[in-house]
Coordinates of C-alpha atoms and ligand atoms in Angstrom, one line a residue:
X1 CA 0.0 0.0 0.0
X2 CA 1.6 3.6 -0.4
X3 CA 0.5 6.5 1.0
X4 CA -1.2 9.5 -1.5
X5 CA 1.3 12.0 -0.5
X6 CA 4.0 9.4 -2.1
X7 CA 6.4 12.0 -3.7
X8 CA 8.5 11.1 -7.0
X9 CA 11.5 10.7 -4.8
X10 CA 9.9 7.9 -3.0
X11 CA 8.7 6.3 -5.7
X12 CA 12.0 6.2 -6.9
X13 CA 12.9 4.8 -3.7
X14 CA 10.1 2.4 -4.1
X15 CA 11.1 1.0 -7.4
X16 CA 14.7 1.0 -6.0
X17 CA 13.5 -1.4 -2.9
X18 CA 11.4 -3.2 -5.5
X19 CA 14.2 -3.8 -7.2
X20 CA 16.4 -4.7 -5.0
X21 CA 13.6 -7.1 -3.2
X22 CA 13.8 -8.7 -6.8
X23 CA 17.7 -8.7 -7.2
X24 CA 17.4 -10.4 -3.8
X25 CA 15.5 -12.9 -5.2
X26 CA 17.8 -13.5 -8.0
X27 CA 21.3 -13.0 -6.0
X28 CA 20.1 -15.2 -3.4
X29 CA 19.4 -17.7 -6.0
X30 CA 22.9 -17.7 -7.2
X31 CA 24.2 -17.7 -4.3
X32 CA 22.3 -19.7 -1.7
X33 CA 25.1 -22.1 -1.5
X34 CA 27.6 -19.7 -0.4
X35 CA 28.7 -19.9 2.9
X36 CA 28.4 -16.3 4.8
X37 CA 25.5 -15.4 2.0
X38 CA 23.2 -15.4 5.3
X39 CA 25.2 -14.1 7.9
X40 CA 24.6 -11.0 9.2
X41 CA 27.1 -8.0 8.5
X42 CA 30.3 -8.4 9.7
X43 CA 33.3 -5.8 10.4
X44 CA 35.2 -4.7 7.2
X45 CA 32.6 -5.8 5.0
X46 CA 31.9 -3.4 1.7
X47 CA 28.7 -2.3 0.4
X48 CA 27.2 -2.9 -2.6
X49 CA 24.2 -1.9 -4.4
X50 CA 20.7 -3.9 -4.7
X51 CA 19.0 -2.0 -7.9
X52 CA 19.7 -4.1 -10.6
X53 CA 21.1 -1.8 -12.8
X54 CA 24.1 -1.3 -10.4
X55 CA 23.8 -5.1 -8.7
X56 CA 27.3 -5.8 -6.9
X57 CA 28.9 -2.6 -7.5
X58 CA 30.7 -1.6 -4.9
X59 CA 29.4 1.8 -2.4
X60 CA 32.1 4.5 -2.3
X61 CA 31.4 7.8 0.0
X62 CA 31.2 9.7 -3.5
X63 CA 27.9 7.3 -4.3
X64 CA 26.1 9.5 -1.8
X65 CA 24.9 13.0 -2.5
X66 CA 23.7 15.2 0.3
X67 CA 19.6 15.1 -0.2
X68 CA 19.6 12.1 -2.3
X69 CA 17.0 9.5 -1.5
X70 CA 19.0 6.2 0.3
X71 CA 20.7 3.5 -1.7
X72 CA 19.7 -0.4 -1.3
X73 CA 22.6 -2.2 -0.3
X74 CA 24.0 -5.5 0.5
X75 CA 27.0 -6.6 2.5
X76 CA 29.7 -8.2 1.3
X77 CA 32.7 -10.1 2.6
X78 CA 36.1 -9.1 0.9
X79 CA 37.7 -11.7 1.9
X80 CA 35.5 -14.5 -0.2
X81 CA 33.6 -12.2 -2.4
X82 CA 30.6 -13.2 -1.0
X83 CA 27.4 -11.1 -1.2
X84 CA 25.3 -11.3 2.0
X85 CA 22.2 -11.1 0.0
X86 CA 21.0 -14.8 1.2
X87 CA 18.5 -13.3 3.5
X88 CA 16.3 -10.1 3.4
X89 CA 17.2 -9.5 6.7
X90 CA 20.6 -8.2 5.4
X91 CA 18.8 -5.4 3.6
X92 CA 20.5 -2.7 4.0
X93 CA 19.7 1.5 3.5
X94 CA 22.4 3.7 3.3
X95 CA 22.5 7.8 2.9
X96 CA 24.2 10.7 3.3
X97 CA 22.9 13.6 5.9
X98 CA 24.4 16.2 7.0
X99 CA 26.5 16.0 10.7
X100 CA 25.1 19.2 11.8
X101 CA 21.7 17.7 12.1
X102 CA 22.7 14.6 14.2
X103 CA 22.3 14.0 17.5
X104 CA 25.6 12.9 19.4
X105 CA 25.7 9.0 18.6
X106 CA 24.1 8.7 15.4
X107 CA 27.1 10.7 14.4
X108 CA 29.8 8.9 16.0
X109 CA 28.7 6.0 13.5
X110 CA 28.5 7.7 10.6
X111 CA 31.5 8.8 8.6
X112 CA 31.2 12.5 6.9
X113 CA 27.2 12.0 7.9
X114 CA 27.2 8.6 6.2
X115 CA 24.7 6.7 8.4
X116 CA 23.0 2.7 7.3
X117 CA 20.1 1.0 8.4
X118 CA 18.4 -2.1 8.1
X119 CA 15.8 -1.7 5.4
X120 CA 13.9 -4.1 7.5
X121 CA 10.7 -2.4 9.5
X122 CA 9.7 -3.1 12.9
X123 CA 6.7 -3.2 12.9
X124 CA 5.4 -6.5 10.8
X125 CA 8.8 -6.7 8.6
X126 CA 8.5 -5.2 5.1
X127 CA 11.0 -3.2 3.2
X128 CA 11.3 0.3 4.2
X129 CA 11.1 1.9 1.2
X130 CA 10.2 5.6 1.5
X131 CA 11.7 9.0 1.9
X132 CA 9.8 11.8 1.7
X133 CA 8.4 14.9 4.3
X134 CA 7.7 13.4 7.5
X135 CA 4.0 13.2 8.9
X136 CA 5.2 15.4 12.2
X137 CA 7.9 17.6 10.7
X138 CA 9.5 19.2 8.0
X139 CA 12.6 16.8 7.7
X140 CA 12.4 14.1 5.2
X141 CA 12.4 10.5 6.7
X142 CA 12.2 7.0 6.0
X143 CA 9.0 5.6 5.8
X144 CA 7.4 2.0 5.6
X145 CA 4.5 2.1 3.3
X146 CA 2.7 -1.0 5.0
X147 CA 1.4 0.8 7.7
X148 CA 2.7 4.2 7.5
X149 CA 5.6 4.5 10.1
X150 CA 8.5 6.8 9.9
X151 CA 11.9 6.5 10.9
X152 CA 14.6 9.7 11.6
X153 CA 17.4 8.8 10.2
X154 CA 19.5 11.4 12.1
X155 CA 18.6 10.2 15.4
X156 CA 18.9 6.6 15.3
X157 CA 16.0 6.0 13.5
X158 CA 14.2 6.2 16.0
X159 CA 10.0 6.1 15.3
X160 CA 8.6 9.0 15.1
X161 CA 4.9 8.1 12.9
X162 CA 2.8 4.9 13.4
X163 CA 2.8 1.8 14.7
X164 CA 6.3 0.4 14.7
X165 CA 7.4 -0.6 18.3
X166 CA 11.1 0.0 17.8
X167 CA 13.8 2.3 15.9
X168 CA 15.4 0.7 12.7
X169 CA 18.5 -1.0 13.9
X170 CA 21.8 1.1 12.7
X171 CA 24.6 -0.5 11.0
X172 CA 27.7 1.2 12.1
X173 CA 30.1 2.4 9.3
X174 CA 34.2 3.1 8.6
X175 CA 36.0 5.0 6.2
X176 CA 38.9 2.8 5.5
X177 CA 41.6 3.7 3.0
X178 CA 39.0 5.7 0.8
X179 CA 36.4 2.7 1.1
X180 CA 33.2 2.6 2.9
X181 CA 33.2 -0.5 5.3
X182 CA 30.9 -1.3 8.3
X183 CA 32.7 -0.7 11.4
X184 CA 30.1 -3.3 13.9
X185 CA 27.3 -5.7 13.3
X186 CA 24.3 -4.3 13.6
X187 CA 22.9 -1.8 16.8
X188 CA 19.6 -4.2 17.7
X189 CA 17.8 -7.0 16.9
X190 CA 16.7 -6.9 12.9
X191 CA 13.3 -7.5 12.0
X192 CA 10.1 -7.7 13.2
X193 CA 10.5 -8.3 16.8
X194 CA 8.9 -7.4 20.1
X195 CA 10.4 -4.9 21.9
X196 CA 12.7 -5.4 25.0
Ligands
FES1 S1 5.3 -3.4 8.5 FE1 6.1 -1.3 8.4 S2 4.6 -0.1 9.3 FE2 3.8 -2.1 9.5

């Protein structure tokens, strides 16, 4: 279901998760044999995009424009190669935002404003797949079309429209020699879980 005020940015975004949800299908295909397709993101692992025009290309800071919508991404272990696209709950959004509108920890984790989160909701579990003008602000947000909740990515995501119980767990991220890597697994449990 998406909401009326869907803007064209989010329905970019859309078709992007779309996309990617259907890359998923086929990468995981491929891959489902691989060892580490499934596990969660590690520390050093890459990024790499989901839309199927870019599948497996690798993230670089310069990817991400101030006020772009988020890239899909996957993880993916340099050591083997391997993309961690066996499981959807590896689903990953990553974006650029500026520092200055961070609270304190969201920018520890984020590299020149570079913050990632699962793509996973909350609430029931779909893809988050929106960003557009928040219900309750003026800021644009991530949103989950299912039932209409809202993220903020610059603090934490944590919920701020609709039902979800929970913020979107953060994926912590490096700068390493020029490449964006993930610095830690992931900050909470992923998916659609009860809270505490
Ligand atoms: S599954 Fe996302 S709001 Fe319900």
């Amino acid at each position: 279901m998406q909401c009326p005020k869907q803007t064209r940015r989010s329905l970019l975004l859309t078709t992007l998760g779309t996309g990617a949800f259907l890359t998923a299908g086929k990468f995981a295909a491929a891959q489902e044999d691989q060892p580490g397709s499934d596990v969660r993101p590690q520390k050093g692992d890459l990024l790499v995009r989901a839309e199927p025009e870019h599948a497996g290309k690798i993230i670089t800071p310069g990817d991400l424009q101030l006020g772009e919508p988020p890239l899909s991404a996957w993880p993916k272990d340099p050591k083997t190669s391997v993309i961690r696209n066996g499981s959807r709950l590896n689903e990953i959004l990553v974006i650029r935002l500026d520092p200055g509108e961070m609270d304190e920890q969201t920018r520890s984790r984020s590299p020149d404003g570079i913050v990632a989160y699962s793509a996973i909701c909350t609430h029931a579990g779909c893809s988050v797949t929106g960003w557009l003008k928040s219900e309750t602000g003026d800021k644009d947000v991530l949103k989950c079309f299912c039932h209409n909740s809202e993220f903020n990515p610059r603090e934490g995501a944590q919920v701020v429209f609709g039902p979800a119980p929970r913020r979107l767990p953060a994926l912590p991220l490096a700068i390493v020699d020029g490449s964006l890597t993930v610095a830690a697994g992931f900050v909470g449990k992923v998916g659609a879980q009860q809270p505490g």
